[in-house]
mmCIF file of N, CA and C in Angstrom:
data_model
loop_
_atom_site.group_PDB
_atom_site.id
_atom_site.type_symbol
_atom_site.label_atom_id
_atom_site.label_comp_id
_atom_site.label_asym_id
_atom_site.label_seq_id
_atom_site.Cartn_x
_atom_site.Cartn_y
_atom_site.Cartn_z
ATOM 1 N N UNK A 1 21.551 11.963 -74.498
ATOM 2 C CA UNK A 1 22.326 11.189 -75.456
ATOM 3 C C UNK A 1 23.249 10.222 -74.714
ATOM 4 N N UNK A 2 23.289 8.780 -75.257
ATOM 5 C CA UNK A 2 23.778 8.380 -74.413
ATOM 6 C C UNK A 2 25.660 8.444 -75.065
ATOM 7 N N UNK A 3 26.844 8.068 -74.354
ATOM 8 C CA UNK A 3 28.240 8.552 -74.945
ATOM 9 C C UNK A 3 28.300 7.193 -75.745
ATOM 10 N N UNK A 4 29.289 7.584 -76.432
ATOM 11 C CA UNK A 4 30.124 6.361 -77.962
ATOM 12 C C UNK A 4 30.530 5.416 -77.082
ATOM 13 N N UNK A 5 29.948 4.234 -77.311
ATOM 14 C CA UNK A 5 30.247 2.518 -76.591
ATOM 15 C C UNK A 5 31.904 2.354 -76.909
ATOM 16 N N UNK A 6 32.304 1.957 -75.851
ATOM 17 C CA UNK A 6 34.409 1.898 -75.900
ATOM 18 C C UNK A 6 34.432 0.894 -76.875
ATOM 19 N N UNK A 7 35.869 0.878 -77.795
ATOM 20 C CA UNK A 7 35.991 0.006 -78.889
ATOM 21 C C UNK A 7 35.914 -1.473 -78.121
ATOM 22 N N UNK A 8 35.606 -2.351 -78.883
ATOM 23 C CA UNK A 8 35.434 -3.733 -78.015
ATOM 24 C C UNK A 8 37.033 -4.395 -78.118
ATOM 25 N N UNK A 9 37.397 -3.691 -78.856
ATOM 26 C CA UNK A 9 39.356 -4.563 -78.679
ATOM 27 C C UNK A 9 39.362 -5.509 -79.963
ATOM 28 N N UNK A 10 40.372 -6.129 -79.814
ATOM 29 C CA UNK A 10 40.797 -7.052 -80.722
ATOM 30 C C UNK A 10 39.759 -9.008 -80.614
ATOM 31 N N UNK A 11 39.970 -8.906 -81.602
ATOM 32 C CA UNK A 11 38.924 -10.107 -81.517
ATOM 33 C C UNK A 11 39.358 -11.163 -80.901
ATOM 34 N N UNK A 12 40.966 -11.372 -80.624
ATOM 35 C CA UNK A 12 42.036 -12.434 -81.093
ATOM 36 C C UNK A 12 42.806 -11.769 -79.583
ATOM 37 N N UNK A 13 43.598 -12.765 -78.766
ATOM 38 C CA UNK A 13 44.535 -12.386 -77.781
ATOM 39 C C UNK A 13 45.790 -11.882 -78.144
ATOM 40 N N UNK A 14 46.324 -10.604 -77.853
ATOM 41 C CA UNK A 14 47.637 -10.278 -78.139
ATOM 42 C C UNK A 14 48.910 -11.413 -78.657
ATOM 43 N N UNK A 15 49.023 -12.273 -77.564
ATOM 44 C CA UNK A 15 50.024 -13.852 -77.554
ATOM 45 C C UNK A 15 49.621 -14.530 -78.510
ATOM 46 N N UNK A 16 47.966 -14.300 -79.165
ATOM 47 C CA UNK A 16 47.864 -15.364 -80.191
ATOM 48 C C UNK A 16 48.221 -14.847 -81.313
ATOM 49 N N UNK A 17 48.064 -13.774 -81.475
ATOM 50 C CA UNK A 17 48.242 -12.725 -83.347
ATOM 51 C C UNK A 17 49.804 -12.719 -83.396
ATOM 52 N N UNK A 18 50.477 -12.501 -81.855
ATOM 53 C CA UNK A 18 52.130 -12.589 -81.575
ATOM 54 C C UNK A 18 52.875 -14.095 -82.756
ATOM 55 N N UNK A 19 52.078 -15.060 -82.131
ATOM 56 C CA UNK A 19 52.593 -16.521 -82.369
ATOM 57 C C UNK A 19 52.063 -16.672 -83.757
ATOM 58 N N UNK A 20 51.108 -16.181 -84.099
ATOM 59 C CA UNK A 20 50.929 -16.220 -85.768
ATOM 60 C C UNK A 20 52.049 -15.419 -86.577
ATOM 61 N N UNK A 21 52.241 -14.463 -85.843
ATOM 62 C CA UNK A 21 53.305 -13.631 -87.162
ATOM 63 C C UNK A 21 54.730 -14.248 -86.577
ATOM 64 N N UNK A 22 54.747 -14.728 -85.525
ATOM 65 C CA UNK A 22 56.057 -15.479 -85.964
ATOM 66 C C UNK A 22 56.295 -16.630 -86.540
ATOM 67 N N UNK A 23 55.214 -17.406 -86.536
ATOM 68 C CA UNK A 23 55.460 -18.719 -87.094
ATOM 69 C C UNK A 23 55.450 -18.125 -89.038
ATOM 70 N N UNK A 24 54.199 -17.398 -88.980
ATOM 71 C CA UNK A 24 55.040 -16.793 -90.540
ATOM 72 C C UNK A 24 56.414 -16.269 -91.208
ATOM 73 N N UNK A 25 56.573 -15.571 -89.978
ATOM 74 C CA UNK A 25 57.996 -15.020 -90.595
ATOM 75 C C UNK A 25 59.146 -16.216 -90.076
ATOM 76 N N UNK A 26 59.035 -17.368 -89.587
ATOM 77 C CA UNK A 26 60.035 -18.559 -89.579
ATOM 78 C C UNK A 26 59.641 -18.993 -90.969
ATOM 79 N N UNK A 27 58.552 -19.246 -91.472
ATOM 80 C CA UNK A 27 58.447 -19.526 -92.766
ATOM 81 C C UNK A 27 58.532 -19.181 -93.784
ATOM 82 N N UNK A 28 58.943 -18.032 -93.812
ATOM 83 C CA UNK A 28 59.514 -17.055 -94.844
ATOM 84 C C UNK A 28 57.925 -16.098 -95.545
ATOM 85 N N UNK A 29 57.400 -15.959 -94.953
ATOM 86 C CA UNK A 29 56.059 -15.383 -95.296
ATOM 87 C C UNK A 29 55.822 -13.227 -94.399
ATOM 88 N N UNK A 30 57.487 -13.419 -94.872
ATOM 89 C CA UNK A 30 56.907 -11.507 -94.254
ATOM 90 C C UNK A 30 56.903 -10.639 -94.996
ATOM 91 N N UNK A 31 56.871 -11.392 -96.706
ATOM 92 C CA UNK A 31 56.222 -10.191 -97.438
ATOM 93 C C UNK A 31 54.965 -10.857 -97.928
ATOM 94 N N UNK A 32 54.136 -11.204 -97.119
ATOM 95 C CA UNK A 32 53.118 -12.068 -97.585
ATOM 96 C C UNK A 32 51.986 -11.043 -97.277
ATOM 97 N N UNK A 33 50.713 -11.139 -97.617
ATOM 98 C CA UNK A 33 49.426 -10.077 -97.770
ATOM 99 C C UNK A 33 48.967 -10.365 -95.978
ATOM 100 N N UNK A 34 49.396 -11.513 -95.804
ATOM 101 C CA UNK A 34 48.905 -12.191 -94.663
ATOM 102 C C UNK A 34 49.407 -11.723 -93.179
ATOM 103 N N UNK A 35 51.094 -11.475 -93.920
ATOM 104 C CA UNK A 35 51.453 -10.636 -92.745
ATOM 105 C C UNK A 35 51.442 -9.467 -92.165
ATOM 106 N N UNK A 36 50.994 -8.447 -93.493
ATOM 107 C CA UNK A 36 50.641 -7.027 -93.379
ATOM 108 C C UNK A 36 48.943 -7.320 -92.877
ATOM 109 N N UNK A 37 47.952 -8.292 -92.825
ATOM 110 C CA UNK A 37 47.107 -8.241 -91.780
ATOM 111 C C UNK A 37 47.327 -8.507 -90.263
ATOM 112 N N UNK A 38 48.127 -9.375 -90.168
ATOM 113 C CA UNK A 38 48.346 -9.870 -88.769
ATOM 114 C C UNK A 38 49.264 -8.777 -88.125
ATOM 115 N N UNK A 39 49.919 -7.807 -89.002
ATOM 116 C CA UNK A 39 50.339 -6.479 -88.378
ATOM 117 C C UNK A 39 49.375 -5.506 -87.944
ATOM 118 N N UNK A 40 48.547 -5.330 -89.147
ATOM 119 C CA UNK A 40 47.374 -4.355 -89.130
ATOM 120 C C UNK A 40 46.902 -4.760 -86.878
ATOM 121 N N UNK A 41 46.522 -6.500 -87.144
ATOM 122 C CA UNK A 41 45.486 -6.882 -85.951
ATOM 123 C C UNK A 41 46.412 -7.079 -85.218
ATOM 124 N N UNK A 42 47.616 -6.780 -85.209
ATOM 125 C CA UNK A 42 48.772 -7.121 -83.385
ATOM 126 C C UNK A 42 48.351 -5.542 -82.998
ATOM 127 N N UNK A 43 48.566 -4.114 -84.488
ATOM 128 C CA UNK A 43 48.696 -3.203 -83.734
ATOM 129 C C UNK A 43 47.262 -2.231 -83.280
ATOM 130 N N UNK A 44 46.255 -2.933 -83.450
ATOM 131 C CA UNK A 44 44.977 -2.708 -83.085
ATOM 132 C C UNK A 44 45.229 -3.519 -81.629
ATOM 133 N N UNK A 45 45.680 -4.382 -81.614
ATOM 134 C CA UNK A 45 45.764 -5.072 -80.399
ATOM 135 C C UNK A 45 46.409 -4.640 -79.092
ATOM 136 N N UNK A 46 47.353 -3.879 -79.717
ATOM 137 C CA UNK A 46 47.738 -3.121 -78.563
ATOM 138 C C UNK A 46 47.532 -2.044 -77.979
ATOM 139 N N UNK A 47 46.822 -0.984 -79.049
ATOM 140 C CA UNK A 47 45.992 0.143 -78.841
ATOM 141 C C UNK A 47 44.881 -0.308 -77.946
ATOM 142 N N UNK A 48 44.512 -1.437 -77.930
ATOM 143 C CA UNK A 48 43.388 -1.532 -77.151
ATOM 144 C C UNK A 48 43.987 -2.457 -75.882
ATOM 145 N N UNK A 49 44.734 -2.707 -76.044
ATOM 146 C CA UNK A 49 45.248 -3.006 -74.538
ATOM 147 C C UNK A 49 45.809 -1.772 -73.379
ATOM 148 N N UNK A 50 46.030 -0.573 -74.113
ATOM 149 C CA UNK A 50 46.997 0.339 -73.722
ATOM 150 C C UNK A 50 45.776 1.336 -72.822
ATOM 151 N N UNK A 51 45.937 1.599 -71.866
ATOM 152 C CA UNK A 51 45.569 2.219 -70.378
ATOM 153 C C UNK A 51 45.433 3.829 -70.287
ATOM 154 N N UNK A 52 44.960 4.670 -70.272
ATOM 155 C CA UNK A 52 45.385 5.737 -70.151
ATOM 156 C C UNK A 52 45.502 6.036 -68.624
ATOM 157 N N UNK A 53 46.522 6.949 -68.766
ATOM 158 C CA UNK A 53 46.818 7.529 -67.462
ATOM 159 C C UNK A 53 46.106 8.070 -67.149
ATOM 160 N N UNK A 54 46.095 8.337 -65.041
ATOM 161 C CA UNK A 54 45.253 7.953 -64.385
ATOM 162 C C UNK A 54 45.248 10.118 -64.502
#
């Protein structure tokens, strides 16, 4: 059997999903549907950046 393929990560660069939810929330958009996605995909984003110890 071969093992479960590692998650492939976020589709989108950490700095870029970063600069989207802030330019929303300068615009007054942080109770927007839009920003509870770009939360959802920052914090997928960092789970998959995150390393496990050695």
């Amino acid at each position: 059997m071969s093992p479960t393929p590692p998650d492939p990560g976020p589709a989108r660069p950490l700095a870029e999903i970063n600069r989207e939810i802030r330019a929303l929330v300068a615009a007054g958009g942080a109770a927007s549907p839009r920003y509870e996605e770009l939360l959802e995909e920052w914090t997928a984003a960092i789970r998959a950046d995150v390393r496990p110890a050695a």
